[in-house]
């Protein structure tokens, strides 16, 4: 294991989400959730809002840290691949299929609030970055074609 700090990668799609603990040196996926069909989860059905979605993601990511050698306190950045338009550098994103996200929402703040609540610590110092999901996938294929990205789990 390298001495670089872990980061969190999140992918949100129209029906599923996933998250992973990733390392940048060497670039590797250290642990990842299964792709989770979020629309079928009872918590989502009882409260279909973006805040609920991010709480579910934070809870699944919390389980990754429980089963790993990494500490959430070491995380510097959370990267979010998002399936809709927005002003990404400002964290204002939309997604027409998520109730409450038809107009730009402060998604970065929702991510920080969800992770702060689930992990029981202030996450204001963790940088949240986001990009359109298709751009993230395209960049990944250019940088690491055909599964060249290492999995260490």
Backbone as CSV, one residue per row, in Angstrom:
resi,resn,N_x,N_y,N_z,CA_x,CA_y,CA_z,C_x,C_y,C_z
1,UNK,0.838,-1.177,0.000,0.000,0.000,0.000,0.886,1.245,0.000
2,UNK,0.468,2.236,-0.777,1.280,3.444,-0.871,0.953,4.396,0.270
3,UNK,1.724,5.449,0.362,1.502,6.419,1.427,0.546,7.537,1.009
4,UNK,0.080,7.512,-0.243,-0.846,8.572,-0.648,-2.186,8.400,0.046
5,UNK,-2.901,9.486,0.160,-4.170,9.473,0.883,-5.290,8.971,-0.020
6,UNK,-6.282,8.322,0.580,-7.412,7.839,-0.225,-8.386,8.971,-0.539
7,UNK,-9.100,8.808,-1.607,-10.187,9.702,-1.963,-11.422,8.850,-2.209
8,UNK,-12.552,9.495,-2.387,-13.806,8.786,-2.637,-14.291,9.147,-4.029
9,UNK,-14.690,8.137,-4.784,-15.295,8.342,-6.094,-16.747,7.885,-6.016
10,UNK,-17.648,8.705,-6.540,-19.080,8.398,-6.535,-19.607,8.526,-7.956
11,UNK,-20.397,7.547,-8.358,-21.072,7.597,-9.650,-22.571,7.495,-9.403
12,UNK,-23.309,8.499,-9.872,-24.763,8.493,-9.751,-25.352,8.388,-11.147
13,UNK,-26.244,7.431,-11.329,-26.934,7.262,-12.600,-28.438,7.336,-12.403
14,UNK,-29.156,7.172,-13.474,-30.602,7.268,-13.430,-31.274,6.185,-12.614
15,UNK,-30.613,5.051,-12.437,-31.210,3.965,-11.660,-30.275,3.406,-10.592
16,UNK,-28.983,3.628,-10.728,-28.017,3.021,-9.806,-26.977,4.031,-9.356
17,UNK,-26.350,3.725,-8.213,-25.188,4.492,-7.787,-24.133,3.525,-7.293
18,UNK,-22.927,4.017,-7.201,-21.823,3.249,-6.647,-20.800,4.204,-6.078
19,UNK,-19.988,3.697,-5.165,-18.904,4.519,-4.640,-17.681,3.632,-4.442
20,UNK,-16.534,4.289,-4.341,-15.283,3.555,-4.198,-14.284,4.382,-3.401
21,UNK,-13.384,3.672,-2.737,-12.203,4.296,-2.152,-11.119,4.140,-3.205
22,UNK,-10.521,5.255,-3.602,-9.497,5.221,-4.647,-8.207,5.842,-4.131
23,UNK,-7.115,5.401,-4.722,-5.778,5.895,-4.416,-5.223,6.529,-5.663
24,UNK,-4.448,7.575,-5.523,-3.871,8.202,-6.703,-2.437,7.770,-6.984
25,UNK,-1.769,7.179,-6.002,-0.362,6.828,-6.203,-0.030,5.499,-5.543
26,UNK,-0.054,4.405,-6.272,-0.438,4.284,-7.681,-1.953,4.353,-7.812
27,UNK,-2.425,4.754,-8.998,-3.854,4.868,-9.221,-4.488,3.498,-9.111
28,UNK,-5.408,3.367,-8.169,-6.029,2.066,-7.935,-7.374,2.242,-7.251
29,UNK,-8.254,1.293,-7.512,-9.509,1.197,-6.777,-9.244,0.259,-5.615
30,UNK,-9.375,0.751,-4.403,-9.036,-0.031,-3.218,-10.229,-0.800,-2.667
31,UNK,-11.410,-0.253,-2.799,-12.637,-0.912,-2.355,-13.791,-0.230,-3.064
32,UNK,-14.810,-0.991,-3.407,-15.951,-0.373,-4.066,-17.239,-1.096,-3.714
33,UNK,-18.333,-0.335,-3.750,-19.641,-0.920,-3.512,-20.108,-1.600,-4.794
34,UNK,-21.107,-2.440,-4.649,-21.810,-2.917,-5.831,-22.591,-1.744,-6.393
35,UNK,-23.014,-1.847,-7.647,-23.916,-0.836,-8.200,-25.269,-1.046,-7.529
36,UNK,-25.783,-0.054,-6.870,-26.977,-0.180,-6.049,-28.148,0.517,-6.736
37,UNK,-29.244,-0.199,-6.905,-30.449,0.365,-7.504,-31.163,1.213,-6.462
38,UNK,-30.884,2.495,-6.489,-31.333,3.376,-5.421,-32.835,3.616,-5.421
39,UNK,-33.494,3.510,-6.538,-34.942,3.746,-6.568,-35.717,2.646,-5.845
40,UNK,-35.105,1.482,-5.640,-35.765,0.373,-4.953,-35.564,0.386,-3.444
41,UNK,-34.692,1.244,-2.944,-34.409,1.272,-1.510,-35.558,1.923,-0.747
42,UNK,-35.926,1.328,0.367,-37.078,1.825,1.129,-36.873,3.258,1.615
43,UNK,-35.650,3.618,1.994,-35.388,4.990,2.447,-35.696,5.987,1.328
44,UNK,-35.356,5.637,0.093,-35.645,6.510,-1.041,-37.152,6.612,-1.259
45,UNK,-37.828,5.479,-1.197,-39.277,5.474,-1.443,-40.028,6.310,-0.415
46,UNK,-39.541,6.330,0.823,-40.231,7.099,1.861,-39.873,8.590,1.824
47,UNK,-38.745,8.947,1.190,-38.321,10.346,1.141,-37.517,10.599,-0.136
48,UNK,-38.199,10.679,-1.293,-37.480,10.818,-2.566,-36.972,12.233,-2.816
49,UNK,-35.824,12.529,-2.217,-35.189,13.848,-2.350,-33.693,13.635,-2.564
50,UNK,-32.999,14.610,-3.124,-31.562,14.462,-3.329,-30.803,14.221,-2.024
51,UNK,-31.246,14.840,-0.940,-30.577,14.644,0.350,-30.614,13.175,0.777
52,UNK,-31.722,12.508,0.502,-31.859,11.086,0.832,-30.885,10.262,0.010
53,UNK,-30.779,10.575,-1.270,-29.862,9.847,-2.150,-28.426,9.952,-1.629
54,UNK,-27.990,11.144,-1.250,-26.613,11.308,-0.781,-26.389,10.658,0.581
55,UNK,-27.404,10.624,1.401,-27.285,9.906,2.688,-27.096,8.414,2.421
56,UNK,-27.858,7.849,1.484,-27.706,6.433,1.131,-26.297,6.150,0.611
57,UNK,-25.788,7.035,-0.234,-24.426,6.871,-0.763,-23.407,6.938,0.371
58,UNK,-23.556,7.898,1.273,-22.630,8.030,2.403,-22.674,6.786,3.287
59,UNK,-23.854,6.238,3.509,-23.972,5.030,4.341,-23.266,3.838,3.702
60,UNK,-23.420,3.664,2.400,-22.735,2.558,1.707,-21.224,2.784,1.708
61,UNK,-20.796,4.022,1.575,-19.361,4.334,1.596,-18.797,4.108,2.993
62,UNK,-19.560,4.426,4.020,-19.142,4.180,5.405,-18.798,2.699,5.593
63,UNK,-19.595,1.812,5.029,-19.329,0.372,5.135,-18.003,-0.004,4.466
64,UNK,-17.664,0.678,3.368,-16.376,0.421,2.721,-15.217,0.717,3.666
65,UNK,-15.313,1.837,4.368,-14.236,2.221,5.289,-14.158,1.272,6.477
66,UNK,-15.278,0.749,6.929,-15.262,-0.202,8.042,-14.503,-1.467,7.674
67,UNK,-14.571,-1.851,6.404,-13.933,-3.084,5.949,-12.578,-2.856,5.296
68,UNK,-12.001,-1.654,5.448,-10.718,-1.368,4.795,-9.672,-0.946,5.820
69,UNK,-8.462,-0.775,5.332,-7.367,-0.296,6.174,-7.251,1.227,6.136
70,UNK,-8.205,1.884,5.489,-8.146,3.332,5.315,-8.984,4.042,6.354
71,UNK,-8.616,5.283,6.604,-9.348,6.113,7.545,-10.042,7.239,6.779
72,UNK,-11.312,7.449,7.073,-12.045,8.532,6.425,-11.409,9.881,6.740
73,UNK,-10.793,10.005,7.904,-10.154,11.269,8.288,-9.056,11.679,7.323
74,UNK,-8.520,10.727,6.546,-7.453,11.017,5.595,-7.951,11.460,4.219
75,UNK,-9.244,11.376,3.982,-9.800,11.707,2.667,-9.650,13.201,2.394
76,UNK,-9.136,13.520,1.212,-8.949,14.913,0.808,-10.012,15.375,-0.180
77,UNK,-10.579,14.420,-0.930,-11.459,14.811,-2.013,-12.535,13.749,-2.244
78,UNK,-13.718,14.222,-2.600,-14.798,13.349,-3.049,-15.124,13.774,-4.472
79,UNK,-15.004,12.828,-5.397,-15.307,13.089,-6.799,-16.673,12.508,-7.140
80,UNK,-17.485,13.282,-7.834,-18.848,12.899,-8.151,-19.073,12.920,-9.656
81,UNK,-19.411,11.758,-10.219,-19.834,11.680,-11.625,-21.353,11.787,-11.621
82,UNK,-21.882,12.820,-12.247,-23.299,13.176,-12.138,-23.966,13.084,-13.512
83,UNK,-25.209,12.595,-13.572,-25.859,12.341,-14.857,-26.684,13.485,-15.437
84,UNK,-26.379,14.702,-15.086,-27.184,15.795,-15.618,-26.385,17.067,-15.771
85,UNK,-27.004,18.069,-16.374,-26.312,19.334,-16.603,-26.151,20.135,-15.315
86,UNK,-25.328,21.148,-15.396,-25.161,22.018,-14.243,-23.979,22.934,-14.391
87,UNK,-23.768,23.704,-13.354,-22.577,24.554,-13.257,-21.635,23.811,-12.312
88,UNK,-20.882,22.907,-12.883,-20.097,21.949,-12.102,-19.096,22.598,-11.163
89,UNK,-18.410,23.615,-11.605,-17.397,24.239,-10.746,-18.030,24.884,-9.518
90,UNK,-19.309,25.227,-9.600,-20.021,25.826,-8.468,-20.784,24.789,-7.652
91,UNK,-20.844,23.544,-8.140,-21.576,22.507,-7.427,-23.075,22.617,-7.572
92,UNK,-23.545,23.355,-8.564,-24.974,23.515,-8.804,-25.373,22.602,-9.959
93,UNK,-26.071,21.520,-9.627,-26.347,20.483,-10.613,-27.837,20.196,-10.700
94,UNK,-28.253,19.675,-11.843,-29.631,19.268,-12.042,-29.663,17.828,-12.530
95,UNK,-30.799,17.196,-12.349,-31.062,15.859,-12.894,-32.578,15.703,-12.900
96,UNK,-33.165,15.697,-14.072,-34.622,15.724,-14.168,-35.294,14.489,-13.585
97,UNK,-34.595,13.384,-13.461,-35.200,12.151,-12.952,-35.155,12.039,-11.429
98,UNK,-34.498,12.976,-10.768,-34.434,12.966,-9.301,-35.380,14.057,-8.789
99,UNK,-36.411,13.678,-8.024,-37.297,14.710,-7.480,-36.493,15.765,-6.717
100,UNK,-36.825,17.014,-6.960,-36.124,18.104,-6.293,-34.886,18.581,-7.022
101,UNK,-34.544,17.958,-8.152,-33.326,18.343,-8.889,-33.617,18.841,-10.304
102,UNK,-34.840,19.240,-10.551,-35.155,19.769,-11.885,-34.543,21.159,-12.079
103,UNK,-34.387,21.874,-10.995,-33.697,23.166,-11.000,-32.335,22.964,-10.341
104,UNK,-31.344,23.806,-10.646,-30.012,23.632,-10.043,-30.074,23.569,-8.508
105,UNK,-29.394,22.583,-7.979,-29.331,22.371,-6.536,-27.871,22.426,-6.079
106,UNK,-27.653,22.816,-4.841,-26.301,22.887,-4.261,-25.863,21.472,-3.856
107,UNK,-25.558,20.664,-4.856,-25.252,19.249,-4.637,-23.989,19.069,-3.802
108,UNK,-22.958,19.874,-4.039,-21.719,19.722,-3.264,-22.003,19.874,-1.771
109,UNK,-22.834,20.843,-1.417,-23.183,21.046,-0.004,-23.968,19.861,0.546
110,UNK,-24.837,19.268,-0.282,-25.603,18.088,0.157,-24.686,16.899,0.407
111,UNK,-23.686,16.739,-0.459,-22.714,15.641,-0.277,-21.962,15.846,1.034
112,UNK,-21.456,17.054,1.267,-20.729,17.327,2.509,-21.608,17.096,3.733
113,UNK,-22.858,17.536,3.678,-23.765,17.353,4.815,-24.038,15.874,5.071
114,UNK,-24.263,15.104,4.023,-24.546,13.670,4.183,-23.346,12.938,4.770
115,UNK,-22.148,13.202,4.240,-20.954,12.521,4.746,-20.630,12.976,6.167
116,UNK,-20.837,14.253,6.478,-20.617,14.741,7.845,-21.527,14.014,8.815
117,UNK,-22.786,13.859,8.454,-23.751,13.197,9.322,-23.426,11.717,9.517
118,UNK,-23.176,11.018,8.435,-22.943,9.567,8.506,-21.616,9.243,9.178
119,UNK,-20.565,9.994,8.869,-19.242,9.710,9.430,-19.023,10.377,10.778
120,UNK,-19.949,11.249,11.194,-19.858,11.876,12.501,-18.712,12.853,12.641
121,UNK,-18.379,13.540,11.577,-17.306,14.533,11.629,-17.583,15.629,10.614
122,UNK,-16.997,16.780,10.821,-17.156,17.895,9.906,-16.368,17.617,8.630
123,UNK,-17.041,17.658,7.494,-16.393,17.372,6.210,-16.155,18.620,5.367
124,UNK,-16.227,19.804,5.983,-16.053,21.041,5.225,-14.677,21.152,4.576
125,UNK,-13.679,20.489,5.122,-12.331,20.583,4.555,-12.121,19.619,3.379
126,UNK,-13.075,18.726,3.138,-12.959,17.791,2.016,-13.475,18.484,0.758
127,UNK,-12.623,18.536,-0.247,-13.008,19.163,-1.510,-13.980,18.244,-2.253
128,UNK,-15.065,18.819,-2.748,-16.030,18.081,-3.561,-15.863,18.564,-4.993
129,UNK,-15.611,17.637,-5.894,-15.500,17.974,-7.316,-16.521,17.128,-8.069
130,UNK,-17.032,17.671,-9.166,-18.034,16.941,-9.925,-17.830,17.173,-11.412
131,UNK,-18.352,16.226,-12.188,-18.289,16.321,-13.641,-19.420,15.491,-14.221
132,UNK,-19.803,15.811,-15.416,-20.815,15.054,-16.119,-20.334,13.615,-16.264
133,UNK,-21.185,12.662,-15.958,-20.769,11.258,-15.900,-20.140,10.757,-17.199
134,UNK,-20.664,11.145,-18.341,-20.097,10.675,-19.601,-18.682,11.217,-19.798
135,UNK,-18.406,12.419,-19.312,-17.053,12.969,-19.409,-16.086,12.217,-18.500
136,UNK,-16.559,11.835,-17.324,-15.718,11.063,-16.401,-15.366,9.721,-17.030
137,UNK,-16.355,9.052,-17.585,-16.110,7.747,-18.212,-15.156,7.879,-19.401
138,UNK,-15.372,8.884,-20.225,-14.500,9.085,-21.393,-13.065,9.347,-20.966
139,UNK,-12.894,10.186,-19.968,-11.541,10.481,-19.480,-10.884,9.226,-18.909
140,UNK,-11.670,8.440,-18.180,-11.139,7.192,-17.634,-10.682,6.232,-18.718
141,UNK,-11.439,6.151,-19.794,-11.066,5.255,-20.893,-9.798,5.738,-21.596
142,UNK,-9.636,7.052,-21.701,-8.434,7.592,-22.333,-7.214,7.328,-21.456
143,UNK,-7.349,7.571,-20.154,-6.210,7.426,-19.244,-5.900,5.965,-18.901
144,UNK,-6.942,5.132,-18.859,-6.759,3.738,-18.439,-7.619,2.816,-19.293
145,UNK,-7.220,2.629,-20.561,-8.046,1.854,-21.487,-8.133,0.375,-21.104
146,UNK,-9.273,-0.198,-21.418,-9.484,-1.637,-21.281,-9.127,-2.174,-19.907
147,UNK,-9.572,-1.501,-18.874,-9.394,-2.032,-17.523,-7.975,-1.951,-16.992
148,UNK,-7.188,-1.009,-17.472,-5.805,-0.888,-16.993,-5.718,-0.378,-15.554
149,UNK,-6.818,0.130,-15.046,-6.838,0.620,-13.661,-6.773,-0.572,-12.721
150,UNK,-5.858,-0.516,-11.765,-5.670,-1.614,-10.818,-6.769,-1.662,-9.786
151,UNK,-7.159,-2.872,-9.439,-8.055,-3.116,-8.295,-7.214,-3.787,-7.223
152,UNK,-7.217,-3.245,-6.017,-6.369,-3.805,-4.960,-7.146,-4.586,-3.929
153,UNK,-8.468,-4.698,-4.080,-9.235,-5.415,-3.053,-9.126,-6.904,-3.200
